[in-house]
Amino acid sequence: MIEALVRKLSRCAPLSSEEEGVVRSLPAETCEYAKGQVIVPEGAAPAESSVLLAGLAFRYKALPNGTRQIVSLHIPGDFVDLHSFVLRPIDHAIAAAVPSRVAKVPHERIAEIVFRYPRLTEALMWDMALDAATHREWMVGLGRRSAYERIAHLFCELYYRMRMAGLLRQDGFELRLNQVELGDICGLSSVHVNRSLQALRQDGLIRSEKGRLVIPDIARVSAAAGFDPAYLHLIAR
Amino acid sequence: MIEALVRKLSRCAPLSSEEEGVVRSLPAETCEYAKGQVIVPEGAAPAESSVLLAGLAFRYKALPNGTRQIVSLHIPGDFVDLHSFVLRPIDHAIAAAVPSRVAKVPHERIAEIVFRYPRLTEALMWDMALDAATHREWMVGLGRRSAYERIAHLFCELYYRMRMAGLLRQDGFELRLNQVELGDICGLSSVHVNRSLQALRQDGLIRSEKGRLVIPDIARVSAAAGFDPAYLHLIAR
DNA sequence: CGTCATATTGACTTTAGTCAATAGAAGTGG
DNA sequence: CCACTTCTATTGACTAAAGTCAATATGACG
């Protein structure tokens, strides 16, 4: 399912069929990871970057006091650590949130792109920039939004990203994150996540089915969260 | 003072003198901005990226409720919005914190680099990646550190960045940010910033002189903040 | 000397965290 | 399919961190 990456990169600019072929031929191998397994440990200097093909992965930084902050969440089609091509060692760990399949792209292949395919290089830069834009939106949530809004905002973001990746199924998508993990994303304790989720359900904004999150009215949740999808640079699909 | 950018980019990999020349010739013009002036408004799609030559600038996102979150702070030598080359419109505003001089680099010049100078392209990608790494460290602070630690951490980061840029003067540096701005960086109210600063001073970790911040013992502040400079990718100077 | 911005303080409120117990659900081996 | 373990969710009682509001200083500057 490297196609998801091809589609994502073509959101930067339409790719020629040659360029698409280059992207398709990037993976050297694919690896499977179990739920909770570390894909790249913090401080490692991998010789390849990972593309998530299936599952759900996140990047996090562990603190000396035993807590951690999850700094990004990745769905299929995401280049999880493209930046490790230029910035090593990496400043965070990467782990699988659920059983996941990952394609490994050797850094030499990326170097080749930078040498020979400027338009594709721009697409890679675009992907890095999109990642950073998402970081910024998360910072806003962590710094200035209430617990309720943070969680609602995260769900809105995932709703649109899942939709873009073709993973939305009648107003809902698979999401197997527990409340501790949601807390590590939103900078909250799991107890407070629990209470905020209850409030969101009470208000009819979300419905949780086993491993699935349903958002019956995305406009209402967006309003509650102060969510504006502009930073995701979506395109009509 | 485009030299600061040349030096910064060569932290990725040594640049040839030709490549250095290319960087030096990037700016098309330089602009002056007054304290508080907006350099690029949120939602704009500039045709050039800004390099800070002198002063202090920050990027921020404004929220509907009137608050804002500052998402990055820039010192001379920083490419403030390199990403606007590939990701437009920009998702945040850029403003001068103090009177500042900014060089404008037309995006065509960057495109030229991507077409003809792969090693320099990698250096630009490195700069983008470094920006994102800083975003991530800020996320950790916003999500998981106390007010006291957040402020101490910010000061540690600035200490090392200033030192790298050659702007450190006997354990201190110029820093003209008021407590409201510090609050917008750290996700705190100005009142709480005030109290945390008092605690930091009380503990002998910092000293504030008019427009200057002095850190007599960086090791002690680093310990208090849980600061590890690895994410800044410093090099020996 | 007065004005404006900024810093400081006190009193009080709110949000979110902590701790500990209980309840549910999911998965496992027999 | 059942008993059992284990993880996850939920609840209550209490604490602590940070926010709010409003008043008062302080300081830079024209």
Coordinates of C-alpha atoms (C1' of nucleotides) in Angstrom, one line a residue:
Chain A
M1 CA 0.0 0.0 0.0
I2 CA 2.8 2.4 -0.9
E3 CA 0.1 4.0 -3.1
A4 CA -1.1 5.9 -0.1
L5 CA 2.3 7.7 -0.1
V6 CA 2.1 8.4 -3.8
R7 CA -1.3 10.0 -3.4
K8 CA -0.1 12.0 -0.4
L9 CA 2.9 13.4 -2.1
S10 CA 0.9 14.3 -5.2
R11 CA -1.0 16.7 -2.9
C12 CA 2.1 18.9 -3.2
A13 CA 2.0 19.0 -7.0
P14 CA 0.9 16.4 -9.6
L15 CA 3.7 13.9 -10.2
S16 CA 4.8 12.6 -13.6
S17 CA 4.4 8.8 -14.0
E18 CA 8.2 8.5 -13.9
E19 CA 8.2 10.3 -10.5
E20 CA 5.3 8.1 -9.3
G21 CA 7.4 5.1 -10.3
V22 CA 10.3 6.4 -8.3
V23 CA 8.2 6.7 -5.2
R24 CA 6.7 3.2 -5.7
S25 CA 10.2 1.7 -6.0
L26 CA 11.5 3.4 -2.8
P27 CA 10.9 0.6 -0.2
A28 CA 13.7 -1.8 0.2
E29 CA 11.8 -4.1 2.6
T30 CA 8.7 -4.1 4.7
C31 CA 8.6 -5.0 8.4
E32 CA 5.8 -6.0 10.8
Y33 CA 5.6 -4.6 14.3
A34 CA 3.4 -5.7 17.1
K35 CA 1.3 -3.4 19.2
G36 CA 3.5 -1.3 21.5
Q37 CA 6.7 -2.4 19.7
V38 CA 9.4 0.3 19.2
I39 CA 10.1 0.9 15.5
V40 CA 13.0 3.2 16.0
P41 CA 14.4 4.0 19.5
E42 CA 15.2 7.5 20.6
G43 CA 18.8 8.5 19.8
A44 CA 19.1 5.9 17.0
A45 CA 20.6 7.0 13.7
P46 CA 18.7 4.8 11.2
A47 CA 20.1 4.3 7.7
E48 CA 16.5 4.3 6.3
S49 CA 13.3 6.2 6.8
S50 CA 10.0 4.4 7.6
V51 CA 6.7 4.7 5.7
L52 CA 3.7 3.4 7.5
L53 CA 1.7 1.1 5.2
A54 CA -0.8 -0.3 7.6
G55 CA -1.7 0.3 11.3
L56 CA -1.1 3.3 13.5
A57 CA 2.2 4.6 14.8
F58 CA 3.4 7.5 16.9
R59 CA 6.5 9.4 17.8
Y60 CA 7.2 10.3 21.4
K61 CA 9.8 11.8 23.8
A62 CA 10.3 10.2 27.2
L63 CA 11.1 12.4 30.2
P64 CA 13.4 11.6 33.1
N65 CA 10.4 11.6 35.5
G66 CA 8.8 8.7 33.7
T67 CA 6.2 10.6 31.7
R68 CA 6.2 11.0 28.0
Q69 CA 4.8 13.3 25.4
I70 CA 3.6 11.9 22.1
V71 CA 4.5 14.4 19.4
S72 CA 2.9 12.9 16.3
L73 CA 0.5 10.3 15.2
H74 CA 0.8 8.5 11.9
I75 CA -1.7 6.8 9.6
P76 CA -1.0 4.7 6.6
G77 CA 0.7 6.7 3.8
D78 CA 2.7 8.8 6.3
F79 CA 6.4 9.1 6.0
V80 CA 7.0 8.7 9.7
D81 CA 10.6 9.9 10.0
L82 CA 11.6 11.4 6.6
H83 CA 13.7 13.9 8.6
S84 CA 16.0 11.2 9.8
F85 CA 17.5 11.4 6.3
V86 CA 19.1 14.7 7.2
L87 CA 18.8 15.0 11.0
R88 CA 20.4 12.1 12.9
P89 CA 20.3 10.9 15.6
I90 CA 16.6 11.2 15.9
D91 CA 15.3 13.2 18.9
H92 CA 12.4 10.9 19.7
A93 CA 11.3 7.3 19.6
I94 CA 8.8 5.8 17.1
A95 CA 6.5 3.0 18.1
A96 CA 3.5 1.1 16.8
A97 CA 0.2 1.8 18.5
V98 CA -1.4 -1.2 17.0
P99 CA 0.0 -4.1 14.8
S100 CA 1.6 -2.3 11.9
R101 CA 3.3 -2.8 8.6
V102 CA 6.2 -0.4 7.7
A103 CA 8.2 0.1 4.5
K104 CA 11.9 0.9 5.0
V105 CA 13.3 3.4 2.5
P106 CA 17.1 3.5 2.5
H107 CA 18.5 7.0 2.8
E108 CA 20.6 6.4 -0.4
R109 CA 17.3 6.2 -2.3
I110 CA 16.2 9.6 -0.9
A111 CA 19.6 11.1 -1.7
E112 CA 19.1 9.8 -5.2
I113 CA 15.8 11.7 -5.4
V114 CA 17.5 14.9 -4.1
F115 CA 20.2 14.5 -6.8
R116 CA 18.0 13.7 -9.8
Y117 CA 14.3 14.6 -9.2
P118 CA 13.9 18.2 -8.0
R119 CA 10.1 18.1 -8.2
L120 CA 10.0 15.0 -6.1
T121 CA 12.5 16.7 -3.8
E122 CA 10.0 19.5 -3.4
A123 CA 7.3 17.0 -2.6
L124 CA 9.5 15.5 0.1
M125 CA 10.1 19.0 1.5
W126 CA 6.4 19.6 1.4
D127 CA 5.8 16.5 3.4
M128 CA 8.3 17.6 6.0
A129 CA 6.7 21.0 6.1
L130 CA 3.3 19.5 6.6
D131 CA 4.6 17.5 9.5
A132 CA 5.9 20.7 11.1
A133 CA 2.6 22.4 10.5
T134 CA 0.9 19.7 12.4
H135 CA 3.4 20.1 15.2
R136 CA 2.5 23.7 15.4
E137 CA -1.2 23.1 15.6
W138 CA -0.6 20.6 18.4
M139 CA 1.5 23.2 20.2
V140 CA -1.5 25.6 20.1
G141 CA -3.7 22.9 21.6
L142 CA -1.2 22.0 24.3
G143 CA -0.6 25.7 25.2
R144 CA -3.9 27.3 24.8
R145 CA -6.8 24.9 24.5
S146 CA -8.8 23.2 27.3
A147 CA -8.7 19.4 27.7
Y148 CA -12.2 19.1 26.1
E149 CA -11.1 21.2 23.1
R150 CA -7.7 19.4 22.7
I151 CA -9.3 16.0 22.4
A152 CA -12.1 17.3 20.1
H153 CA -9.4 19.0 18.0
L154 CA -7.4 15.8 17.7
F155 CA -10.4 13.9 16.6
C156 CA -11.2 16.5 14.0
E157 CA -7.7 16.3 12.7
L158 CA -7.8 12.5 12.5
Y159 CA -11.2 12.6 10.9
Y160 CA -9.9 14.6 7.9
R161 CA -6.6 12.8 7.7
M162 CA -8.4 9.5 7.7
R163 CA -10.8 10.7 5.1
M164 CA -7.9 11.9 2.9
A165 CA -6.3 8.5 3.2
G166 CA -9.6 6.8 2.3
L167 CA -10.0 5.2 5.7
L168 CA -13.2 6.9 6.7
R169 CA -16.3 4.6 6.9
Q170 CA -19.6 6.2 7.5
D171 CA -18.6 9.1 9.7
G172 CA -16.1 7.0 11.7
F173 CA -12.7 5.4 11.6
E174 CA -10.8 2.7 13.4
L175 CA -8.9 4.2 16.4
R176 CA -7.4 1.9 19.0
L177 CA -5.8 4.4 21.4
N178 CA -6.4 3.9 25.1
Q179 CA -6.9 6.8 27.4
V180 CA -3.4 6.8 28.7
E181 CA -2.2 7.3 25.1
L182 CA -4.7 10.0 24.4
G183 CA -3.4 11.7 27.6
D184 CA 0.2 11.4 26.3
I185 CA -0.9 13.1 23.1
C186 CA -2.9 15.9 24.7
G187 CA -0.7 16.5 27.7
L188 CA -3.3 15.3 30.1
S189 CA -3.7 12.6 32.8
S190 CA -5.7 9.5 31.8
V191 CA -8.3 10.3 34.4
H192 CA -9.0 13.7 32.9
V193 CA -9.1 12.3 29.4
N194 CA -11.8 9.9 30.7
R195 CA -13.9 12.7 32.0
S196 CA -13.4 14.8 28.9
L197 CA -14.4 11.9 26.7
Q198 CA -17.5 11.5 28.8
A199 CA -18.4 15.1 28.3
L200 CA -17.9 14.8 24.5
R201 CA -20.1 11.8 24.4
Q202 CA -22.7 13.5 26.6
D203 CA -22.7 16.4 24.2
G204 CA -23.4 14.0 21.4
L205 CA -20.1 15.0 19.6
I206 CA -18.6 11.5 19.5
R207 CA -19.6 7.9 19.8
S208 CA -17.1 5.2 20.7
E209 CA -17.7 1.7 19.4
K210 CA -15.2 -1.1 20.0
G211 CA -12.0 0.3 18.5
R212 CA -13.9 2.8 16.4
L213 CA -14.6 6.5 16.8
V214 CA -17.7 7.9 15.2
I215 CA -18.2 11.6 14.6
P216 CA -21.8 12.0 13.5
D217 CA -21.5 15.8 12.9
I218 CA -17.9 17.0 12.1
A219 CA -19.1 20.6 11.8
R220 CA -20.3 20.6 15.4
V221 CA -17.1 19.0 16.7
S222 CA -15.0 21.4 14.7
A223 CA -16.9 24.4 16.2
A224 CA -16.4 23.0 19.7
A225 CA -12.7 22.5 19.1
G226 CA -12.0 25.7 17.1
F227 CA -10.8 23.4 14.4
D228 CA -9.8 24.8 11.0
P229 CA -8.4 22.1 8.6
A230 CA -6.3 24.6 6.6
Y231 CA -3.1 23.5 8.2
L232 CA -3.6 19.9 6.8
H233 CA -3.5 21.2 3.2
L234 CA -6.3 18.9 2.1
I235 CA -7.4 18.8 -1.4
A236 CA -10.8 17.9 -2.9
R237 CA -11.0 14.1 -3.4
Chain B
M1 CA 25.0 39.4 8.3
I2 CA 23.9 36.6 6.0
E3 CA 27.1 35.0 7.3
A4 CA 25.1 33.7 10.3
L5 CA 23.0 31.6 7.9
V6 CA 26.0 30.3 6.1
R7 CA 27.5 29.2 9.3
K8 CA 24.2 27.6 10.4
L9 CA 23.7 25.7 7.2
S10 CA 27.3 24.4 7.4
R11 CA 26.3 22.6 10.6
C12 CA 24.5 20.1 8.4
A13 CA 27.7 19.4 6.3
P14 CA 30.7 21.5 5.2
L15 CA 29.7 23.6 2.3
S16 CA 32.0 24.2 -0.7
S17 CA 33.0 27.8 -1.4
E18 CA 30.7 27.7 -4.4
E19 CA 27.8 26.6 -2.2
E20 CA 28.6 29.3 0.4
G21 CA 28.6 31.8 -2.4
V22 CA 25.1 30.7 -3.5
V23 CA 23.8 31.1 0.1
R24 CA 25.4 34.6 0.3
S25 CA 23.8 35.7 -2.9
L26 CA 20.3 34.5 -1.9
P27 CA 18.8 37.7 -0.5
A28 CA 17.1 39.9 -3.0
E29 CA 16.5 42.8 -0.5
T30 CA 16.5 43.5 3.2
C31 CA 13.6 45.0 5.1
E32 CA 13.5 46.7 8.5
Y33 CA 10.6 46.0 10.9
A34 CA 9.6 47.9 14.1
K35 CA 9.0 46.2 17.4
G36 CA 5.7 44.3 17.2
Q37 CA 5.3 44.7 13.5
V38 CA 4.0 41.8 11.5
I39 CA 6.5 40.5 9.0
V40 CA 4.2 38.0 7.3
P41 CA 0.5 37.8 8.3
E42 CA -1.2 34.4 8.9
G43 CA -2.7 33.0 5.7
A44 CA -0.4 34.9 3.4
A45 CA 1.3 33.1 0.5
P46 CA 4.6 35.0 0.3
A47 CA 6.8 34.7 -2.9
E48 CA 9.9 34.8 -0.7
S49 CA 11.2 33.4 2.5
S50 CA 12.6 35.5 5.3
V51 CA 16.0 35.2 6.9
L52 CA 16.5 37.1 10.2
L53 CA 19.6 39.2 10.0
A54 CA 19.3 41.2 13.2
G55 CA 16.8 41.4 16.1
L56 CA 14.3 38.8 17.3
A57 CA 11.2 37.4 15.6
F58 CA 8.6 34.9 16.4
R59 CA 5.9 32.9 14.7
Y60 CA 2.4 32.6 16.3
K61 CA -1.1 31.4 15.8
A62 CA -4.0 33.5 17.0
L63 CA -7.1 31.8 18.4
P64 CA -10.7 32.9 18.0
N65 CA -10.9 33.6 21.7
G66 CA -8.3 36.3 21.5
T67 CA -5.4 34.3 22.9
R68 CA -2.4 33.2 20.9
Q69 CA 0.4 30.7 21.0
I70 CA 3.9 31.6 19.9
V71 CA 5.2 28.5 18.1
S72 CA 8.8 29.5 17.5
L73 CA 11.4 32.1 18.3
H74 CA 14.1 33.2 15.9
I75 CA 17.5 34.7 16.3
P76 CA 19.8 36.1 13.7
G77 CA 20.8 33.5 11.2
D78 CA 17.5 31.7 11.3
F79 CA 15.5 31.0 8.1
V80 CA 12.2 32.0 9.6
D81 CA 9.8 30.5 7.1
L82 CA 11.8 28.4 4.7
H83 CA 8.8 26.1 4.6
S84 CA 6.7 28.7 2.9
F85 CA 8.7 27.7 -0.2
V86 CA 6.7 24.5 -0.4
L87 CA 3.7 25.0 1.9
R88 CA 1.5 28.0 1.2
P89 CA -0.4 29.7 2.5
I90 CA 1.4 29.8 5.8
D91 CA -0.5 28.6 8.9
H92 CA 0.8 31.2 11.2
A93 CA 1.9 34.8 11.4
I94 CA 5.4 36.1 11.8
A95 CA 6.2 39.2 13.8
A96 CA 9.2 41.1 15.0
A97 CA 9.6 41.0 18.8
V98 CA 12.1 43.9 18.7
P99 CA 13.3 46.1 15.8
S100 CA 14.6 43.7 13.3
R101 CA 16.3 43.4 9.9
V102 CA 15.1 40.7 7.6
A103 CA 16.5 39.4 4.2
K104 CA 14.0 38.3 1.7
V105 CA 14.9 35.3 -0.4
P106 CA 12.7 34.8 -3.5
H107 CA 11.3 31.3 -3.8
E108 CA 12.8 31.1 -7.3
R109 CA 16.2 31.2 -5.8
I110 CA 15.4 28.3 -3.5
A111 CA 13.9 26.4 -6.5
E112 CA 17.2 27.0 -8.3
I113 CA 19.1 25.4 -5.4
V114 CA 16.8 22.4 -5.4
F115 CA 17.4 22.1 -9.1
R116 CA 21.2 22.5 -9.1
Y117 CA 22.7 22.1 -5.7
P118 CA 21.7 18.8 -4.1
R119 CA 24.0 19.2 -1.1
L120 CA 22.7 22.6 -0.4
T121 CA 19.2 21.2 -0.8
E122 CA 20.0 18.7 1.9
A123 CA 21.2 21.6 4.1
L124 CA 17.9 23.4 3.6
M125 CA 16.0 20.2 4.5
W126 CA 18.3 19.9 7.5
D127 CA 17.3 23.4 8.6
M128 CA 13.6 22.5 8.2
A129 CA 14.1 19.4 10.2
L130 CA 15.9 21.3 12.9
D131 CA 12.9 23.7 13.1
A132 CA 10.6 20.7 13.5
A133 CA 12.8 19.2 16.2
T134 CA 12.5 22.4 18.2
H135 CA 8.7 22.3 17.7
R136 CA 8.8 18.8 19.2
E137 CA 10.8 19.9 22.2
W138 CA 8.4 22.7 22.8
M139 CA 5.5 20.3 22.6
V140 CA 7.1 18.3 25.4
G141 CA 7.4 21.3 27.5
L142 CA 3.8 22.5 26.9
G143 CA 2.4 19.0 27.5
R144 CA 4.5 17.7 30.3
R145 CA 6.6 20.3 32.1
S146 CA 5.7 22.6 34.9
A147 CA 5.7 26.4 34.4
Y148 CA 9.0 26.7 36.2
E149 CA 10.6 24.0 34.1
R150 CA 9.2 25.3 30.8
I151 CA 10.6 28.8 31.3
A152 CA 14.0 27.4 32.5
H153 CA 14.0 25.1 29.4
L154 CA 13.3 28.0 27.1
F155 CA 16.2 29.9 28.6
C156 CA 18.5 27.0 28.2
E157 CA 17.6 26.6 24.6
L158 CA 18.2 30.3 23.9
Y159 CA 21.4 30.2 25.8
Y160 CA 22.8 27.5 23.5
R161 CA 21.3 29.0 20.3
M162 CA 22.7 32.4 21.2
R163 CA 26.1 30.9 21.9
M164 CA 26.0 29.1 18.6
A165 CA 25.2 32.4 16.8
G166 CA 28.0 34.1 18.7
L167 CA 25.6 36.3 20.6
L168 CA 26.5 35.2 24.1
R169 CA 28.3 37.8 26.2
Q170 CA 29.6 36.6 29.6
D171 CA 26.9 34.1 30.5
G172 CA 24.1 36.3 29.2
F173 CA 22.4 37.6 26.1
E174 CA 20.0 40.3 25.1
L175 CA 16.4 39.2 25.5
R176 CA 13.7 41.8 25.3
L177 CA 10.6 39.7 25.7
N178 CA 7.9 40.8 28.2
Q179 CA 6.1 38.5 30.5
V180 CA 3.0 38.4 28.3
E181 CA 5.2 37.2 25.4
L182 CA 6.9 34.6 27.6
G183 CA 3.5 33.4 28.6
D184 CA 2.4 33.1 24.9
I185 CA 5.5 31.0 24.3
C186 CA 5.1 28.8 27.3
G187 CA 1.3 28.5 27.3
L188 CA 1.0 30.4 30.6
S189 CA -0.7 33.5 31.9
S190 CA 1.6 36.5 32.4
V191 CA 0.9 36.4 36.1
H192 CA 2.1 32.9 36.4
V193 CA 5.2 33.7 34.3
N194 CA 5.9 36.5 36.8
R195 CA 5.8 34.2 39.7
S196 CA 7.8 31.5 38.1
L197 CA 10.5 34.0 37.1
Q198 CA 10.6 35.2 40.7
A199 CA 11.2 31.6 41.8
L200 CA 14.0 31.2 39.2
R201 CA 15.6 34.3 40.4
Q202 CA 15.2 33.3 44.0
D203 CA 16.9 30.0 43.3
G204 CA 19.8 31.9 41.7
L205 CA 19.2 30.3 38.4
I206 CA 18.8 33.5 36.4
R207 CA 19.4 37.2 36.7
S208 CA 17.6 39.7 34.7
E209 CA 19.3 43.0 33.8
K210 CA 17.6 45.6 31.6
G211 CA 16.8 43.7 28.4
R212 CA 19.4 41.1 29.2
L213 CA 19.1 37.6 30.7
V214 CA 22.1 36.2 32.6
I215 CA 22.5 32.5 33.3
P216 CA 25.4 32.2 35.7
D217 CA 25.4 28.4 35.8
I218 CA 23.9 26.8 32.7
A219 CA 24.4 23.3 34.2
R220 CA 22.2 24.1 37.2
V221 CA 19.5 25.5 35.0
S222 CA 19.7 22.6 32.6
A223 CA 19.3 20.2 35.5
A224 CA 16.3 22.1 36.8
A225 CA 14.7 22.1 33.4
G226 CA 15.5 18.6 32.4
F227 CA 17.3 20.2 29.4
D228 CA 19.3 18.1 26.9
P229 CA 20.7 20.2 24.0
A230 CA 20.9 17.2 21.7
Y231 CA 17.9 18.3 19.7
L232 CA 19.6 21.5 18.8
H233 CA 22.3 19.6 16.9
L234 CA 25.1 21.9 18.1
I235 CA 28.6 21.5 17.0
A236 CA 31.8 22.4 18.8
R237 CA 32.7 26.1 18.1
Chain C
dC1 C1' 6.3 65.7 35.5
dG2 C1' 2.9 62.9 33.5
dT3 C1' 2.0 58.9 30.5
dC4 C1' 2.2 54.4 29.0
dA5 C1' 3.8 50.0 29.3
dT6 C1' 5.2 46.5 32.2
dA7 C1' 5.9 44.2 36.5
dT8 C1' 4.3 42.8 40.9
dT9 C1' 1.0 41.5 44.5
dG10 C1' -3.2 39.5 46.9
dA11 C1' -7.4 37.2 47.0
dC12 C1' -10.0 33.9 45.0
dT13 C1' -11.6 30.5 41.2
dT14 C1' -10.9 26.9 38.0
dT15 C1' -8.8 23.3 35.7
dA16 C1' -6.5 19.5 35.9
dG17 C1' -3.7 16.0 38.6
dT18 C1' -3.3 12.3 42.2
dC19 C1' -4.4 8.3 44.6
dA20 C1' -7.0 4.6 45.4
dA21 C1' -10.8 1.7 44.7
dT22 C1' -14.1 -0.6 41.7
dA23 C1' -16.0 -2.2 37.4
dG24 C1' -15.8 -4.0 32.7
dA25 C1' -13.8 -6.1 28.7
dA26 C1' -10.7 -8.7 26.2
dG27 C1' -7.6 -12.4 25.7
dT28 C1' -5.6 -17.0 27.3
dG29 C1' -5.0 -21.7 28.6
dG30 C1' -7.3 -25.7 29.7
Chain D
dC1 C1' -17.1 -22.6 27.1
dC2 C1' -15.1 -21.4 31.7
dA3 C1' -11.9 -19.5 35.2
dC4 C1' -8.4 -16.4 35.3
dT5 C1' -5.3 -12.8 34.4
dT6 C1' -4.6 -8.4 32.6
dC7 C1' -5.5 -4.4 30.7
dT8 C1' -8.5 -0.6 30.4
dA9 C1' -12.2 2.4 31.9
dT10 C1' -14.8 4.7 35.5
dT11 C1' -15.7 6.9 39.9
dG12 C1' -15.0 9.6 44.2
dA13 C1' -12.4 12.4 47.3
dC14 C1' -8.9 15.3 47.7
dT15 C1' -4.7 18.2 46.2
dA16 C1' -2.1 21.2 43.5
dA17 C1' -1.0 24.0 39.7
dA18 C1' -2.2 27.6 37.1
dG19 C1' -5.7 31.2 35.7
dT20 C1' -8.5 35.5 36.7
dC21 C1' -9.4 39.9 38.4
dA22 C1' -8.2 44.0 40.2
dA23 C1' -5.2 46.9 42.5
dT24 C1' -0.7 48.8 43.0
dA25 C1' 4.1 49.6 42.0
dT26 C1' 7.9 50.5 38.9
dG27 C1' 10.3 52.2 35.3
dA28 C1' 11.3 54.1 30.8
dC29 C1' 10.6 58.1 28.2
dG30 C1' 9.1 62.3 25.9

